[in-house]
Amino acid sequence: MSVVEETTLSRLGRRARHGLRLATTPSLWREQIEYLRHGPSPSAAPPPTTAFPSSPWRPIPPGTGSYCNLCGWEGGAFGGPRHVEFQLCPRCGSSARDRFSFFCFTARTPRTRWLRVIETSPRLGDAYRAAMAHWFTYTATDYDQSSHRGTVRLDLQDIDLPTGSVDVLLTAHVLEHVPHTGRALDGIARTLAPGGRMYLQVPVQDGATIEPPAPEFHQDNTKVFWRFGFDLADRLRRHGFTTAVLVTEPMVDAVRTGDPTALGGDGSEWDLPAMLAAAKGAGLVSVLDQADAERLGLWHSYQFATFECRAAAGSRRDEAAVRVRRAWRRIR
Ligand SMILES: [Zn+2]
């Protein structure tokens, strides 16, 4: 018998003893029902930091103050200017766009146990990553292992992951640094499980996608190959994704009326008339009204867009196979 088989068998034995204990201890039953419905219970495996709550699936609580949907912080105001890259949470450091991405993901993805989540170059550090690993089967990846180091190196143009192995891909402000967009999207489509999702953020400041007229680098010195516009939505659809552009309510209203003045802000970094014209056919979906957006520190609607890309749902047989594989991974 090999070492691997012994390890698997001993794990199975441990699981069986644990299961027997749960089945014969009535005081644990309620907790187990919650676990089966919503994933790990608060007492099953506490996250290593108390800065994050035990579950990611939480509605925005009633109230009027600022609220961080990542760590659950509530208070007077986020830090810094009312800008997509700022409004930092005093507890977890999340920026406005971090919170919008996380909101889109958790509000739109059906609650599923053992969700396999991959995030490219997460901006936030160890406490956030530990919380994500507590909530999901989570892997942080990075391309050059420089500014936002991940645990796995991943090149979006040449994804070294098994077909259908990812339930949710979170990728924010990475695709604009990839020269061959089409190759990356083909790889992502292959890697997502049937019905899997990508929540994609890129800076959208123009109407149509262009190459930067002059060499452009973001703060961490990575080159920008593309300045995307709302035409990215059609491109994503051509790669087989069911795509919705998730925004906050004022943006949908402004696209309908064609009036950028209703959006507020100075908008100097954004070409608002071109954006509104291009957004008309892009398939915008409002996911937050302005009051809730402001609670999350998302002040200017035109600064926030998340492309939701869903892979084609599989047959019932595919879905069952995915569930069996997940369960097997859990047992091992
Ligand atoms: Zn926070």
PDB file of C-alpha atoms in Angstrom, residues 19-323:
ATOM      1  CA  GLY A  19     -19.570  11.967  10.981  1.00  0.00           C
ATOM      2  CA  LEU A  20     -20.574   9.383  13.566  1.00  0.00           C
ATOM      3  CA  ARG A  21     -19.995  11.872  16.367  1.00  0.00           C
ATOM      4  CA  LEU A  22     -22.116  14.487  14.600  1.00  0.00           C
ATOM      5  CA  ALA A  23     -24.912  12.007  13.866  1.00  0.00           C
ATOM      6  CA  THR A  24     -25.101  10.910  17.504  1.00  0.00           C
ATOM      7  CA  THR A  25     -24.802  14.329  19.169  1.00  0.00           C
ATOM      8  CA  PRO A  26     -28.134  16.212  18.964  1.00  0.00           C
ATOM      9  CA  SER A  27     -26.606  19.492  20.223  1.00  0.00           C
ATOM     10  CA  LEU A  28     -24.576  19.677  16.987  1.00  0.00           C
ATOM     11  CA  TRP A  29     -27.471  19.000  14.603  1.00  0.00           C
ATOM     12  CA  ARG A  30     -28.688  22.587  14.160  1.00  0.00           C
ATOM     13  CA  GLU A  31     -25.154  23.733  13.410  1.00  0.00           C
ATOM     14  CA  GLN A  32     -24.738  20.964  10.869  1.00  0.00           C
ATOM     15  CA  ILE A  33     -27.950  21.923   9.076  1.00  0.00           C
ATOM     16  CA  GLU A  34     -26.621  25.501   8.785  1.00  0.00           C
ATOM     17  CA  TYR A  35     -23.317  24.117   7.545  1.00  0.00           C
ATOM     18  CA  LEU A  36     -25.029  22.033   4.869  1.00  0.00           C
ATOM     19  CA  ARG A  37     -27.069  25.019   3.757  1.00  0.00           C
ATOM     20  CA  HIS A  38     -24.467  27.783   3.819  1.00  0.00           C
ATOM     21  CA  GLY A  39     -20.992  26.340   4.161  1.00  0.00           C
ATOM     22  CA  PRO A  40     -18.763  26.489   7.226  1.00  0.00           C
ATOM     23  CA  SER A  41     -20.546  27.471  10.417  1.00  0.00           C
ATOM     24  CA  PRO A  42     -19.036  30.119  12.690  1.00  0.00           C
ATOM     25  CA  SER A  43     -17.750  27.522  15.123  1.00  0.00           C
ATOM     26  CA  ALA A  44     -16.558  24.945  12.566  1.00  0.00           C
ATOM     27  CA  ALA A  45     -13.318  26.641  11.588  1.00  0.00           C
ATOM     28  CA  PRO A  46     -13.013  30.242  12.679  1.00  0.00           C
ATOM     29  CA  PRO A  47     -11.092  32.471  10.296  1.00  0.00           C
ATOM     30  CA  PRO A  48      -7.605  33.218  11.575  1.00  0.00           C
ATOM     31  CA  THR A  49      -8.470  36.853  11.987  1.00  0.00           C
ATOM     32  CA  THR A  50     -11.468  38.372  13.708  1.00  0.00           C
ATOM     33  CA  ALA A  51     -11.503  41.244  11.213  1.00  0.00           C
ATOM     34  CA  PHE A  52     -13.819  39.348   8.861  1.00  0.00           C
ATOM     35  CA  PRO A  53     -17.224  37.818   9.549  1.00  0.00           C
ATOM     36  CA  SER A  54     -17.872  34.114   9.344  1.00  0.00           C
ATOM     37  CA  SER A  55     -19.928  34.199   6.145  1.00  0.00           C
ATOM     38  CA  PRO A  56     -19.573  36.172   2.902  1.00  0.00           C
ATOM     39  CA  TRP A  57     -23.285  35.887   2.094  1.00  0.00           C
ATOM     40  CA  ARG A  58     -24.695  38.889   3.912  1.00  0.00           C
ATOM     41  CA  PRO A  59     -27.247  41.462   2.802  1.00  0.00           C
ATOM     42  CA  ILE A  60     -26.432  45.135   3.350  1.00  0.00           C
ATOM     43  CA  PRO A  61     -27.857  45.795   6.838  1.00  0.00           C
ATOM     44  CA  PRO A  62     -30.401  48.573   7.300  1.00  0.00           C
ATOM     45  CA  GLY A  63     -28.938  51.925   8.300  1.00  0.00           C
ATOM     46  CA  THR A  64     -27.475  55.076   6.867  1.00  0.00           C
ATOM     47  CA  GLY A  65     -23.765  55.013   7.781  1.00  0.00           C
ATOM     48  CA  SER A  66     -20.902  53.611   5.739  1.00  0.00           C
ATOM     49  CA  TYR A  67     -20.709  49.828   5.522  1.00  0.00           C
ATOM     50  CA  CYS A  68     -17.922  47.542   4.292  1.00  0.00           C
ATOM     51  CA  ASN A  69     -19.464  44.457   2.713  1.00  0.00           C
ATOM     52  CA  LEU A  70     -16.100  42.671   2.935  1.00  0.00           C
ATOM     53  CA  CYS A  71     -15.260  42.906   6.633  1.00  0.00           C
ATOM     54  CA  GLY A  72     -18.596  44.123   8.019  1.00  0.00           C
ATOM     55  CA  TRP A  73     -17.211  47.443   9.330  1.00  0.00           C
ATOM     56  CA  GLU A  74     -19.856  50.127   9.928  1.00  0.00           C
ATOM     57  CA  GLY A  75     -19.048  53.724  10.724  1.00  0.00           C
ATOM     58  CA  GLY A  76     -19.039  57.361   9.718  1.00  0.00           C
ATOM     59  CA  ALA A  77     -17.052  57.545   6.486  1.00  0.00           C
ATOM     60  CA  PHE A  78     -14.470  55.691   4.443  1.00  0.00           C
ATOM     61  CA  GLY A  79     -11.020  57.243   4.043  1.00  0.00           C
ATOM     62  CA  GLY A  80      -9.814  59.308   1.111  1.00  0.00           C
ATOM     63  CA  PRO A  81     -11.502  61.042  -1.805  1.00  0.00           C
ATOM     64  CA  ARG A  82     -14.786  59.892  -3.339  1.00  0.00           C
ATOM     65  CA  HIS A  83     -12.980  57.977  -6.071  1.00  0.00           C
ATOM     66  CA  VAL A  84     -13.142  54.363  -7.252  1.00  0.00           C
ATOM     67  CA  GLU A  85      -9.561  53.676  -6.096  1.00  0.00           C
ATOM     68  CA  PHE A  86     -10.035  55.243  -2.656  1.00  0.00           C
ATOM     69  CA  GLN A  87     -12.743  55.366   0.007  1.00  0.00           C
ATOM     70  CA  LEU A  88     -10.600  52.917   1.984  1.00  0.00           C
ATOM     71  CA  CYS A  89     -12.144  50.817   4.735  1.00  0.00           C
ATOM     72  CA  PRO A  90     -10.467  51.703   8.052  1.00  0.00           C
ATOM     73  CA  ARG A  91     -10.609  48.068   9.172  1.00  0.00           C
ATOM     74  CA  CYS A  92      -9.703  45.908   6.137  1.00  0.00           C
ATOM     75  CA  GLY A  93      -8.274  48.467   3.697  1.00  0.00           C
ATOM     76  CA  SER A  94     -10.700  47.611   0.882  1.00  0.00           C
ATOM     77  CA  SER A  95     -11.166  50.291  -1.767  1.00  0.00           C
ATOM     78  CA  ALA A  96     -14.467  51.229  -3.387  1.00  0.00           C
ATOM     79  CA  ARG A  97     -13.813  48.995  -6.391  1.00  0.00           C
ATOM     80  CA  ASP A  98     -12.857  46.028  -4.143  1.00  0.00           C
ATOM     81  CA  ARG A  99     -16.219  46.328  -2.429  1.00  0.00           C
ATOM     82  CA  PHE A 100     -18.145  46.654  -5.692  1.00  0.00           C
ATOM     83  CA  SER A 101     -16.475  43.570  -7.157  1.00  0.00           C
ATOM     84  CA  PHE A 102     -17.188  41.568  -3.998  1.00  0.00           C
ATOM     85  CA  PHE A 103     -20.765  42.818  -3.905  1.00  0.00           C
ATOM     86  CA  CYS A 104     -21.366  41.775  -7.538  1.00  0.00           C
ATOM     87  CA  PHE A 105     -19.876  38.354  -6.856  1.00  0.00           C
ATOM     88  CA  THR A 106     -21.735  37.545  -3.645  1.00  0.00           C
ATOM     89  CA  ALA A 107     -25.042  39.155  -4.603  1.00  0.00           C
ATOM     90  CA  ARG A 108     -25.232  37.391  -7.983  1.00  0.00           C
ATOM     91  CA  THR A 109     -23.635  33.981  -7.400  1.00  0.00           C
ATOM     92  CA  PRO A 110     -25.929  31.286  -6.030  1.00  0.00           C
ATOM     93  CA  ARG A 111     -24.825  30.155  -2.573  1.00  0.00           C
ATOM     94  CA  THR A 112     -22.933  26.958  -3.114  1.00  0.00           C
ATOM     95  CA  ARG A 113     -20.745  24.930  -0.807  1.00  0.00           C
ATOM     96  CA  TRP A 114     -17.112  24.469  -1.678  1.00  0.00           C
ATOM     97  CA  LEU A 115     -17.142  27.090  -4.400  1.00  0.00           C
ATOM     98  CA  ARG A 116     -13.786  27.019  -6.193  1.00  0.00           C
ATOM     99  CA  VAL A 117     -12.766  30.664  -6.380  1.00  0.00           C
ATOM    100  CA  ILE A 118      -9.639  31.928  -8.090  1.00  0.00           C
ATOM    101  CA  GLU A 119      -8.591  35.554  -7.806  1.00  0.00           C
ATOM    102  CA  THR A 120      -5.891  37.112  -9.936  1.00  0.00           C
ATOM    103  CA  SER A 121      -3.522  39.500  -8.174  1.00  0.00           C
ATOM    104  CA  PRO A 122      -5.749  40.399  -5.198  1.00  0.00           C
ATOM    105  CA  ARG A 123      -4.983  43.879  -3.939  1.00  0.00           C
ATOM    106  CA  LEU A 124      -5.670  43.002  -0.300  1.00  0.00           C
ATOM    107  CA  GLY A 125      -3.288  41.085   1.932  1.00  0.00           C
ATOM    108  CA  ASP A 126      -3.137  38.152   4.301  1.00  0.00           C
ATOM    109  CA  ALA A 127      -6.195  38.796   6.473  1.00  0.00           C
ATOM    110  CA  TYR A 128      -8.453  39.123   3.425  1.00  0.00           C
ATOM    111  CA  ARG A 129      -6.941  36.060   1.764  1.00  0.00           C
ATOM    112  CA  ALA A 130      -7.357  34.019   4.942  1.00  0.00           C
ATOM    113  CA  ALA A 131     -11.018  35.044   5.080  1.00  0.00           C
ATOM    114  CA  MET A 132     -11.520  34.094   1.415  1.00  0.00           C
ATOM    115  CA  ALA A 133      -9.868  30.720   2.093  1.00  0.00           C
ATOM    116  CA  HIS A 134     -12.258  30.238   5.009  1.00  0.00           C
ATOM    117  CA  TRP A 135     -15.316  31.068   2.898  1.00  0.00           C
ATOM    118  CA  PHE A 136     -14.351  29.324  -0.333  1.00  0.00           C
ATOM    119  CA  THR A 137     -11.887  26.911  -1.885  1.00  0.00           C
ATOM    120  CA  TYR A 138      -9.709  29.880  -2.685  1.00  0.00           C
ATOM    121  CA  THR A 139      -6.527  30.404  -4.649  1.00  0.00           C
ATOM    122  CA  ALA A 140      -4.825  33.760  -5.135  1.00  0.00           C
ATOM    123  CA  THR A 141      -2.732  33.891  -8.298  1.00  0.00           C
ATOM    124  CA  ASP A 142      -0.327  36.357  -9.797  1.00  0.00           C
ATOM    125  CA  TYR A 143       1.569  36.675 -13.052  1.00  0.00           C
ATOM    126  CA  ASP A 144       4.903  38.185 -12.097  1.00  0.00           C
ATOM    127  CA  GLN A 145       4.779  37.597  -8.317  1.00  0.00           C
ATOM    128  CA  SER A 146       5.829  41.200  -7.767  1.00  0.00           C
ATOM    129  CA  SER A 147       3.404  43.748  -6.358  1.00  0.00           C
ATOM    130  CA  HIS A 148       0.440  41.497  -5.474  1.00  0.00           C
ATOM    131  CA  ARG A 149       2.037  38.118  -4.831  1.00  0.00           C
ATOM    132  CA  GLY A 150      -0.257  35.112  -5.195  1.00  0.00           C
ATOM    133  CA  THR A 151       0.197  31.554  -4.017  1.00  0.00           C
ATOM    134  CA  VAL A 152       0.154  30.289  -7.623  1.00  0.00           C
ATOM    135  CA  ARG A 153       1.657  31.842 -10.725  1.00  0.00           C
ATOM    136  CA  LEU A 154      -0.924  32.217 -13.486  1.00  0.00           C
ATOM    137  CA  ASP A 155      -0.533  33.660 -16.952  1.00  0.00           C
ATOM    138  CA  LEU A 156      -3.987  34.548 -18.281  1.00  0.00           C
ATOM    139  CA  GLN A 157      -2.719  34.046 -21.832  1.00  0.00           C
ATOM    140  CA  ASP A 158      -1.673  30.482 -21.070  1.00  0.00           C
ATOM    141  CA  ILE A 159      -3.779  29.256 -18.164  1.00  0.00           C
ATOM    142  CA  ASP A 160      -2.260  26.175 -16.598  1.00  0.00           C
ATOM    143  CA  LEU A 161      -5.412  24.880 -14.904  1.00  0.00           C
ATOM    144  CA  PRO A 162      -7.602  21.857 -15.713  1.00  0.00           C
ATOM    145  CA  THR A 163     -10.628  22.355 -17.957  1.00  0.00           C
ATOM    146  CA  GLY A 164     -13.780  23.200 -15.990  1.00  0.00           C
ATOM    147  CA  SER A 165     -11.912  23.538 -12.686  1.00  0.00           C
ATOM    148  CA  VAL A 166     -13.017  27.029 -11.587  1.00  0.00           C
ATOM    149  CA  ASP A 167     -16.478  28.036 -10.344  1.00  0.00           C
ATOM    150  CA  VAL A 168     -15.739  31.744  -9.935  1.00  0.00           C
ATOM    151  CA  LEU A 169     -12.880  33.774 -11.346  1.00  0.00           C
ATOM    152  CA  LEU A 170     -12.382  37.196  -9.787  1.00  0.00           C
ATOM    153  CA  THR A 171     -10.115  39.321 -11.907  1.00  0.00           C
ATOM    154  CA  ALA A 172      -9.856  43.043 -11.312  1.00  0.00           C
ATOM    155  CA  HIS A 173      -7.576  45.394 -13.197  1.00  0.00           C
ATOM    156  CA  VAL A 174      -5.508  42.647 -14.809  1.00  0.00           C
ATOM    157  CA  LEU A 175      -6.917  42.113 -18.328  1.00  0.00           C
ATOM    158  CA  GLU A 176      -5.787  45.544 -19.503  1.00  0.00           C
ATOM    159  CA  HIS A 177      -2.204  44.405 -18.806  1.00  0.00           C
ATOM    160  CA  VAL A 178      -2.551  41.299 -21.028  1.00  0.00           C
ATOM    161  CA  PRO A 179      -1.455  41.837 -24.663  1.00  0.00           C
ATOM    162  CA  HIS A 180      -3.603  39.084 -26.272  1.00  0.00           C
ATOM    163  CA  THR A 181      -7.120  39.581 -24.902  1.00  0.00           C
ATOM    164  CA  GLY A 182      -8.643  36.879 -27.131  1.00  0.00           C
ATOM    165  CA  ARG A 183      -6.218  34.211 -25.983  1.00  0.00           C
ATOM    166  CA  ALA A 184      -6.938  35.056 -22.350  1.00  0.00           C
ATOM    167  CA  LEU A 185     -10.719  34.914 -22.858  1.00  0.00           C
ATOM    168  CA  ASP A 186     -10.497  31.549 -24.653  1.00  0.00           C
ATOM    169  CA  GLY A 187      -8.446  30.168 -21.760  1.00  0.00           C
ATOM    170  CA  ILE A 188     -10.886  31.519 -19.187  1.00  0.00           C
ATOM    171  CA  ALA A 189     -13.864  30.031 -21.077  1.00  0.00           C
ATOM    172  CA  ARG A 190     -12.128  26.645 -21.056  1.00  0.00           C
ATOM    173  CA  THR A 191     -11.222  26.829 -17.371  1.00  0.00           C
ATOM    174  CA  LEU A 192     -14.642  27.810 -16.025  1.00  0.00           C
ATOM    175  CA  ALA A 193     -16.895  24.942 -14.921  1.00  0.00           C
ATOM    176  CA  PRO A 194     -20.313  24.613 -16.598  1.00  0.00           C
ATOM    177  CA  GLY A 195     -22.330  27.578 -15.296  1.00  0.00           C
ATOM    178  CA  GLY A 196     -19.140  29.082 -13.807  1.00  0.00           C
ATOM    179  CA  ARG A 197     -18.694  32.828 -13.592  1.00  0.00           C
ATOM    180  CA  MET A 198     -16.104  35.485 -14.046  1.00  0.00           C
ATOM    181  CA  TYR A 199     -16.419  38.872 -12.353  1.00  0.00           C
ATOM    182  CA  LEU A 200     -14.151  41.063 -14.411  1.00  0.00           C
ATOM    183  CA  GLN A 201     -13.153  44.634 -13.716  1.00  0.00           C
ATOM    184  CA  VAL A 202     -11.072  46.801 -15.989  1.00  0.00           C
ATOM    185  CA  PRO A 203     -10.873  50.578 -15.894  1.00  0.00           C
ATOM    186  CA  VAL A 204     -13.569  51.801 -18.313  1.00  0.00           C
ATOM    187  CA  GLN A 205     -12.965  55.456 -19.052  1.00  0.00           C
ATOM    188  CA  ASP A 206     -13.687  55.629 -22.788  1.00  0.00           C
ATOM    189  CA  GLY A 207     -16.437  54.635 -25.205  1.00  0.00           C
ATOM    190  CA  ALA A 208     -14.578  52.140 -27.391  1.00  0.00           C
ATOM    191  CA  THR A 209     -11.486  50.032 -26.705  1.00  0.00           C
ATOM    192  CA  ILE A 210      -8.227  51.601 -27.864  1.00  0.00           C
ATOM    193  CA  GLU A 211      -4.526  51.037 -27.447  1.00  0.00           C
ATOM    194  CA  PRO A 212      -3.115  53.727 -25.166  1.00  0.00           C
ATOM    195  CA  PRO A 213      -1.868  56.508 -27.436  1.00  0.00           C
ATOM    196  CA  ALA A 214       1.290  56.822 -25.309  1.00  0.00           C
ATOM    197  CA  PRO A 215       3.008  54.167 -23.141  1.00  0.00           C
ATOM    198  CA  GLU A 216       0.939  53.853 -19.991  1.00  0.00           C
ATOM    199  CA  PHE A 217       1.802  52.150 -16.719  1.00  0.00           C
ATOM    200  CA  HIS A 218      -0.211  51.641 -13.585  1.00  0.00           C
ATOM    201  CA  GLN A 219       1.146  52.396 -10.138  1.00  0.00           C
ATOM    202  CA  ASP A 220       2.880  49.022  -9.853  1.00  0.00           C
ATOM    203  CA  ASN A 221       4.799  49.615 -13.092  1.00  0.00           C
ATOM    204  CA  THR A 222       2.871  47.079 -15.188  1.00  0.00           C
ATOM    205  CA  LYS A 223       2.261  48.153 -18.763  1.00  0.00           C
ATOM    206  CA  VAL A 224      -1.271  48.888 -19.953  1.00  0.00           C
ATOM    207  CA  PHE A 225      -1.913  47.301 -23.363  1.00  0.00           C
ATOM    208  CA  TRP A 226      -5.589  48.213 -23.702  1.00  0.00           C
ATOM    209  CA  ARG A 227      -7.903  50.957 -22.547  1.00  0.00           C
ATOM    210  CA  PHE A 228     -11.217  49.126 -22.661  1.00  0.00           C
ATOM    211  CA  GLY A 229     -14.602  50.624 -23.444  1.00  0.00           C
ATOM    212  CA  PHE A 230     -18.097  49.193 -23.068  1.00  0.00           C
ATOM    213  CA  ASP A 231     -17.617  47.374 -26.406  1.00  0.00           C
ATOM    214  CA  LEU A 232     -15.753  44.803 -24.277  1.00  0.00           C
ATOM    215  CA  ALA A 233     -19.196  43.374 -23.411  1.00  0.00           C
ATOM    216  CA  ASP A 234     -19.798  42.291 -27.026  1.00  0.00           C
ATOM    217  CA  ARG A 235     -16.333  40.842 -27.238  1.00  0.00           C
ATOM    218  CA  LEU A 236     -17.005  38.752 -24.127  1.00  0.00           C
ATOM    219  CA  ARG A 237     -20.248  37.506 -25.690  1.00  0.00           C
ATOM    220  CA  ARG A 238     -18.370  36.464 -28.815  1.00  0.00           C
ATOM    221  CA  HIS A 239     -16.235  34.232 -26.585  1.00  0.00           C
ATOM    222  CA  GLY A 240     -19.369  32.408 -25.464  1.00  0.00           C
ATOM    223  CA  PHE A 241     -20.104  34.157 -22.175  1.00  0.00           C
ATOM    224  CA  THR A 242     -23.542  35.355 -21.157  1.00  0.00           C
ATOM    225  CA  THR A 243     -22.498  38.855 -20.228  1.00  0.00           C
ATOM    226  CA  ALA A 244     -24.084  41.594 -18.146  1.00  0.00           C
ATOM    227  CA  VAL A 245     -22.378  44.866 -17.262  1.00  0.00           C
ATOM    228  CA  LEU A 246     -23.150  45.425 -13.595  1.00  0.00           C
ATOM    229  CA  VAL A 247     -23.345  49.056 -12.513  1.00  0.00           C
ATOM    230  CA  THR A 248     -25.133  51.222  -9.956  1.00  0.00           C
ATOM    231  CA  GLU A 249     -28.495  52.788 -10.681  1.00  0.00           C
ATOM    232  CA  PRO A 250     -27.581  56.379 -11.702  1.00  0.00           C
ATOM    233  CA  MET A 251     -25.497  55.050 -14.606  1.00  0.00           C
ATOM    234  CA  VAL A 252     -28.477  53.178 -16.048  1.00  0.00           C
ATOM    235  CA  ASP A 253     -30.595  56.331 -15.728  1.00  0.00           C
ATOM    236  CA  ALA A 254     -27.908  58.480 -17.387  1.00  0.00           C
ATOM    237  CA  VAL A 255     -27.566  56.044 -20.299  1.00  0.00           C
ATOM    238  CA  ARG A 256     -31.333  56.156 -20.775  1.00  0.00           C
ATOM    239  CA  THR A 257     -31.482  59.964 -20.814  1.00  0.00           C
ATOM    240  CA  GLY A 258     -28.041  60.504 -22.379  1.00  0.00           C
ATOM    241  CA  ASP A 259     -27.412  63.231 -19.782  1.00  0.00           C
ATOM    242  CA  PRO A 260     -23.991  62.977 -18.067  1.00  0.00           C
ATOM    243  CA  THR A 261     -24.642  65.960 -15.790  1.00  0.00           C
ATOM    244  CA  ALA A 262     -26.956  63.820 -13.640  1.00  0.00           C
ATOM    245  CA  LEU A 263     -23.952  61.640 -12.702  1.00  0.00           C
ATOM    246  CA  GLY A 264     -22.227  64.329 -10.604  1.00  0.00           C
ATOM    247  CA  GLY A 265     -18.497  64.417  -9.955  1.00  0.00           C
ATOM    248  CA  ASP A 266     -15.985  66.201 -12.141  1.00  0.00           C
ATOM    249  CA  GLY A 267     -15.472  63.175 -14.410  1.00  0.00           C
ATOM    250  CA  SER A 268     -12.224  64.623 -15.701  1.00  0.00           C
ATOM    251  CA  GLU A 269     -10.555  61.202 -16.035  1.00  0.00           C
ATOM    252  CA  TRP A 270     -13.590  59.806 -17.844  1.00  0.00           C
ATOM    253  CA  ASP A 271     -14.999  60.546 -21.307  1.00  0.00           C
ATOM    254  CA  LEU A 272     -18.591  60.552 -20.096  1.00  0.00           C
ATOM    255  CA  PRO A 273     -20.466  61.402 -23.352  1.00  0.00           C
ATOM    256  CA  ALA A 274     -18.596  58.645 -25.246  1.00  0.00           C
ATOM    257  CA  MET A 275     -19.127  56.200 -22.372  1.00  0.00           C
ATOM    258  CA  LEU A 276     -22.881  56.865 -22.239  1.00  0.00           C
ATOM    259  CA  ALA A 277     -23.229  56.429 -26.009  1.00  0.00           C
ATOM    260  CA  ALA A 278     -21.259  53.162 -26.000  1.00  0.00           C
ATOM    261  CA  ALA A 279     -23.028  51.844 -22.901  1.00  0.00           C
ATOM    262  CA  LYS A 280     -26.432  51.994 -24.620  1.00  0.00           C
ATOM    263  CA  GLY A 281     -26.135  48.590 -26.246  1.00  0.00           C
ATOM    264  CA  ALA A 282     -23.754  47.019 -23.745  1.00  0.00           C
ATOM    265  CA  GLY A 283     -26.380  45.400 -21.508  1.00  0.00           C
ATOM    266  CA  LEU A 284     -26.114  47.434 -18.311  1.00  0.00           C
ATOM    267  CA  VAL A 285     -27.778  45.984 -15.243  1.00  0.00           C
ATOM    268  CA  SER A 286     -28.259  48.021 -12.076  1.00  0.00           C
ATOM    269  CA  VAL A 287     -27.323  46.043  -8.959  1.00  0.00           C
ATOM    270  CA  LEU A 288     -27.406  48.823  -6.340  1.00  0.00           C
ATOM    271  CA  ASP A 289     -29.494  51.937  -5.857  1.00  0.00           C
ATOM    272  CA  GLN A 290     -27.622  55.130  -5.046  1.00  0.00           C
ATOM    273  CA  ALA A 291     -28.387  55.013  -1.322  1.00  0.00           C
ATOM    274  CA  ASP A 292     -26.863  51.542  -0.899  1.00  0.00           C
ATOM    275  CA  ALA A 293     -24.010  52.409  -3.287  1.00  0.00           C
ATOM    276  CA  GLU A 294     -23.110  55.364  -1.056  1.00  0.00           C
ATOM    277  CA  ARG A 295     -23.221  53.121   2.019  1.00  0.00           C
ATOM    278  CA  LEU A 296     -20.488  51.040   0.322  1.00  0.00           C
ATOM    279  CA  GLY A 297     -18.546  54.209  -0.575  1.00  0.00           C
ATOM    280  CA  LEU A 298     -19.375  53.999  -4.314  1.00  0.00           C
ATOM    281  CA  TRP A 299     -20.087  57.662  -4.980  1.00  0.00           C
ATOM    282  CA  HIS A 300     -19.867  58.296  -8.704  1.00  0.00           C
ATOM    283  CA  SER A 301     -21.791  55.731 -10.689  1.00  0.00           C
ATOM    284  CA  TYR A 302     -19.776  56.124 -13.912  1.00  0.00           C
ATOM    285  CA  GLN A 303     -16.632  54.935 -12.094  1.00  0.00           C
ATOM    286  CA  PHE A 304     -18.028  51.472 -11.384  1.00  0.00           C
ATOM    287  CA  ALA A 305     -18.578  48.614 -13.813  1.00  0.00           C
ATOM    288  CA  THR A 306     -18.131  44.888 -13.331  1.00  0.00           C
ATOM    289  CA  PHE A 307     -18.502  42.559 -16.309  1.00  0.00           C
ATOM    290  CA  GLU A 308     -20.345  39.420 -15.236  1.00  0.00           C
ATOM    291  CA  CYS A 309     -19.559  36.554 -17.599  1.00  0.00           C
ATOM    292  CA  ARG A 310     -21.364  33.264 -17.189  1.00  0.00           C
ATOM    293  CA  ALA A 311     -20.195  30.113 -18.931  1.00  0.00           C
ATOM    294  CA  ALA A 312     -22.866  27.950 -20.558  1.00  0.00           C
ATOM    295  CA  ALA A 313     -24.677  25.782 -18.008  1.00  0.00           C
ATOM    296  CA  GLY A 314     -23.868  22.123 -18.274  1.00  0.00           C
ATOM    297  CA  SER A 315     -26.283  19.228 -18.643  1.00  0.00           C
ATOM    298  CA  ARG A 316     -27.689  17.675 -15.472  1.00  0.00           C
ATOM    299  CA  ARG A 317     -25.048  14.979 -15.838  1.00  0.00           C
ATOM    300  CA  ASP A 318     -22.266  17.610 -15.962  1.00  0.00           C
ATOM    301  CA  GLU A 319     -23.686  19.334 -12.885  1.00  0.00           C
ATOM    302  CA  ALA A 320     -23.904  16.042 -10.990  1.00  0.00           C
ATOM    303  CA  ALA A 321     -20.304  15.247 -11.954  1.00  0.00           C
ATOM    304  CA  VAL A 322     -19.185  18.638 -10.636  1.00  0.00           C
ATOM    305  CA  ARG A 323     -20.963  17.984  -7.318  1.00  0.00           C
TER     306      ARG A 323
END
